[in-house]
PDB file of C-alpha atoms in Angstrom:
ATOM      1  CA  UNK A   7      47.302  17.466  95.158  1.00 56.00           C
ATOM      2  CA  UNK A   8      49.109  15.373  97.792  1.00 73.00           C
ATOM      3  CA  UNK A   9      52.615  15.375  98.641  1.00 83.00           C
ATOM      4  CA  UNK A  10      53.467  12.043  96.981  1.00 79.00           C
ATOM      5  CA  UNK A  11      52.187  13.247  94.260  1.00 84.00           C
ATOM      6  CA  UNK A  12      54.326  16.521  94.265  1.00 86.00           C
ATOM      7  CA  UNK A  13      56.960  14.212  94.905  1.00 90.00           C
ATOM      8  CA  UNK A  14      56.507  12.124  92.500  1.00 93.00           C
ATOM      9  CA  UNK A  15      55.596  15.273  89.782  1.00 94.00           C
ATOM     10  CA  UNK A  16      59.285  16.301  91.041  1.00 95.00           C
ATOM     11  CA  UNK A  17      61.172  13.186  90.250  1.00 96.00           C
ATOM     12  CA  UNK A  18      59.676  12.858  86.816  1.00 96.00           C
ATOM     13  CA  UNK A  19      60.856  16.439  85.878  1.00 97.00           C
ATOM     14  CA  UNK A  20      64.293  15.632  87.259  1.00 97.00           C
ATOM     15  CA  UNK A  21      64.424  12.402  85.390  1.00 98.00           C
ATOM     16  CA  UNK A  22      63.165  14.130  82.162  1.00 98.00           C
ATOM     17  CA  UNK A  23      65.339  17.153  82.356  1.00 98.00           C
ATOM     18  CA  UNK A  24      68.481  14.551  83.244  1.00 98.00           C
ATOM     19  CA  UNK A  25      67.395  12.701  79.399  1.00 98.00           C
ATOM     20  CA  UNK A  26      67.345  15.617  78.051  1.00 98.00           C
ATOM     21  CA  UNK A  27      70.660  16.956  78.732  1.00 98.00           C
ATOM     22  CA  UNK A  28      72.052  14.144  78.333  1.00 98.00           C
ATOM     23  CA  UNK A  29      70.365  13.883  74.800  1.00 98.00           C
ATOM     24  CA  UNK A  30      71.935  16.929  74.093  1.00 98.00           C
ATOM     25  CA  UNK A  31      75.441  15.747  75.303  1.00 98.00           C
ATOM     26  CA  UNK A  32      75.195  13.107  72.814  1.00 98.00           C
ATOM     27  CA  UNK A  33      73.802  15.301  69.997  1.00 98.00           C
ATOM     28  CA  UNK A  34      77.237  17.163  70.694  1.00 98.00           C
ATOM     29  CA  UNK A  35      79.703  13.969  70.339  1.00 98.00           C
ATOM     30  CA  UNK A  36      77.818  12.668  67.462  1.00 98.00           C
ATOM     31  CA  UNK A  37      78.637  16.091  66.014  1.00 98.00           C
ATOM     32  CA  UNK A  38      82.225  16.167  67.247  1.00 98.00           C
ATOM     33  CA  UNK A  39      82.329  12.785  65.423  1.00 98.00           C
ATOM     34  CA  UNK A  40      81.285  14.090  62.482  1.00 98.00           C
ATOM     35  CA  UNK A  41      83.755  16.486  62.352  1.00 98.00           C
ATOM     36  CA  UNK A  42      86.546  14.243  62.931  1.00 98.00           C
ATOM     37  CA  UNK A  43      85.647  12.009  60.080  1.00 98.00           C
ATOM     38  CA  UNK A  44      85.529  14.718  57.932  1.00 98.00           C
ATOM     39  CA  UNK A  45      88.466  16.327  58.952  1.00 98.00           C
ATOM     40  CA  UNK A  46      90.262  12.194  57.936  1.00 98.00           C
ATOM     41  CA  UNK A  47      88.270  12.662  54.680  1.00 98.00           C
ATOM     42  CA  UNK A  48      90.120  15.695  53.581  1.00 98.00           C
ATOM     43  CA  UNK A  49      93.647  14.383  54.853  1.00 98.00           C
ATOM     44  CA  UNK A  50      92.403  11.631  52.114  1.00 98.00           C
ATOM     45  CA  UNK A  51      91.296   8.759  54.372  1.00 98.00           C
ATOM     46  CA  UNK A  52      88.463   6.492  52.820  1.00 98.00           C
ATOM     47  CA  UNK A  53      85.456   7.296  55.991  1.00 98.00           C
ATOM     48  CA  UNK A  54      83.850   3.765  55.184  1.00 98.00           C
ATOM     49  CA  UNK A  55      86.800   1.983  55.592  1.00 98.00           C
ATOM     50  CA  UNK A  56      87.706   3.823  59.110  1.00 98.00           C
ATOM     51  CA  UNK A  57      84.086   3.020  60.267  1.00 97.00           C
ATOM     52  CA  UNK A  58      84.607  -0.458  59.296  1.00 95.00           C
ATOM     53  CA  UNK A  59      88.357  -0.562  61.116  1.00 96.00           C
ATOM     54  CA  UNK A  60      86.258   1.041  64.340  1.00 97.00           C
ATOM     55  CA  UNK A  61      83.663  -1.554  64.045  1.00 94.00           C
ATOM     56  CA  UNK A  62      86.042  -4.238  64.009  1.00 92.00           C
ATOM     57  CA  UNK A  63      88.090  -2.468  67.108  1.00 94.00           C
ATOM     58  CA  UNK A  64      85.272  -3.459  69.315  1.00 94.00           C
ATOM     59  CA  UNK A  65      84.632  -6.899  68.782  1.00 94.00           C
ATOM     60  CA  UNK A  66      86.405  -9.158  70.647  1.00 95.00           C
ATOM     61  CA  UNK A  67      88.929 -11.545  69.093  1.00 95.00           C
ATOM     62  CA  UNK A  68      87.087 -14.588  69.054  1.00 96.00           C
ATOM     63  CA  UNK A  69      83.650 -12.619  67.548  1.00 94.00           C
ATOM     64  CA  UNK A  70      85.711 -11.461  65.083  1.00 95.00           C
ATOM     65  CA  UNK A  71      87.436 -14.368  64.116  1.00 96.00           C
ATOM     66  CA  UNK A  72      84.064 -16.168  63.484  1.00 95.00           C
ATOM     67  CA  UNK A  73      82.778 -13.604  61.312  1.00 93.00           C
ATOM     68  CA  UNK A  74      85.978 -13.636  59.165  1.00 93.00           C
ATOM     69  CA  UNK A  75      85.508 -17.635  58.566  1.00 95.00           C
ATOM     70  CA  UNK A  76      81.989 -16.936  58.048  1.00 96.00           C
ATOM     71  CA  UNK A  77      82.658 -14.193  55.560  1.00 94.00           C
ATOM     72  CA  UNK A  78      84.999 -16.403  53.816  1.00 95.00           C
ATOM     73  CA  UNK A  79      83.021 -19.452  53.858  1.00 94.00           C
ATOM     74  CA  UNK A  80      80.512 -16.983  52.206  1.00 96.00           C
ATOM     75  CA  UNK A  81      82.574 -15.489  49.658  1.00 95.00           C
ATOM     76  CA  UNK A  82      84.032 -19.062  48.748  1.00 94.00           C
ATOM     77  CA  UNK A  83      80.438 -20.773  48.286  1.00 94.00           C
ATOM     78  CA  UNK A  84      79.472 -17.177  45.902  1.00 95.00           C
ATOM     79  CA  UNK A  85      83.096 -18.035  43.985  1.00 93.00           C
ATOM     80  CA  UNK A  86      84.293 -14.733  44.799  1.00 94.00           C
ATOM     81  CA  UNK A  87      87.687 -16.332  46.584  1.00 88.00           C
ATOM     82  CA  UNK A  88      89.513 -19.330  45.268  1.00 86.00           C
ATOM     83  CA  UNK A  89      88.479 -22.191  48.445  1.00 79.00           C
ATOM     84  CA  UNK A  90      90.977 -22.967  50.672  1.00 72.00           C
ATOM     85  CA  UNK A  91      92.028 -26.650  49.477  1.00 67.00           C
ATOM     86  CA  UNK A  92      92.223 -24.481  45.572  1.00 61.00           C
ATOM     87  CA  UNK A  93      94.748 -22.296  46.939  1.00 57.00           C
ATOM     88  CA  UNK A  94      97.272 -25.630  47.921  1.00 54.00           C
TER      89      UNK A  94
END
């Protein structure tokens, strides 16, 4: 085998030994995670509603104020919320 190709052998088991740690790493925060949701469950938080909250958290302002008027536009059309000229 040639030396490129050693070299090259060498950088592809770098690169795939670099994934895979940091595969790992992330198996360990998703697990972390996991834990602190729970430990919010059994201090009596609601879990779907802080996902939702954390969701939220990383939209910008303007992203989430479109999806609010889209979500209301939405629930008004399905007559789940009184429309907006209703509520005057």
């Amino acid at each position: 085998m040639s030396d490129a190709h050693g070299i090259a052998r060498d950088q592809l088991r770098a690169f795939i030994e670099r994934i895979e740690r940091l595969e790992e790493e992330k198996k360990t925060i998703a697990d972390d995670i996991k834990d602190v949701y729970g430990e919010a469950k059994s201090m009596g938080f609601d879990t779907k509603i802080l996902r939702k909250v954390i969701s939220i958290r990383k939209q910008d302002q303007d992203e989430r104020m479109e999806q609010e008027a889209i979500l209301d536009t939405y629930l008004q059309a399905l007559g789940m919320v009184p429309a907006a000229e209703d509520a005057a």
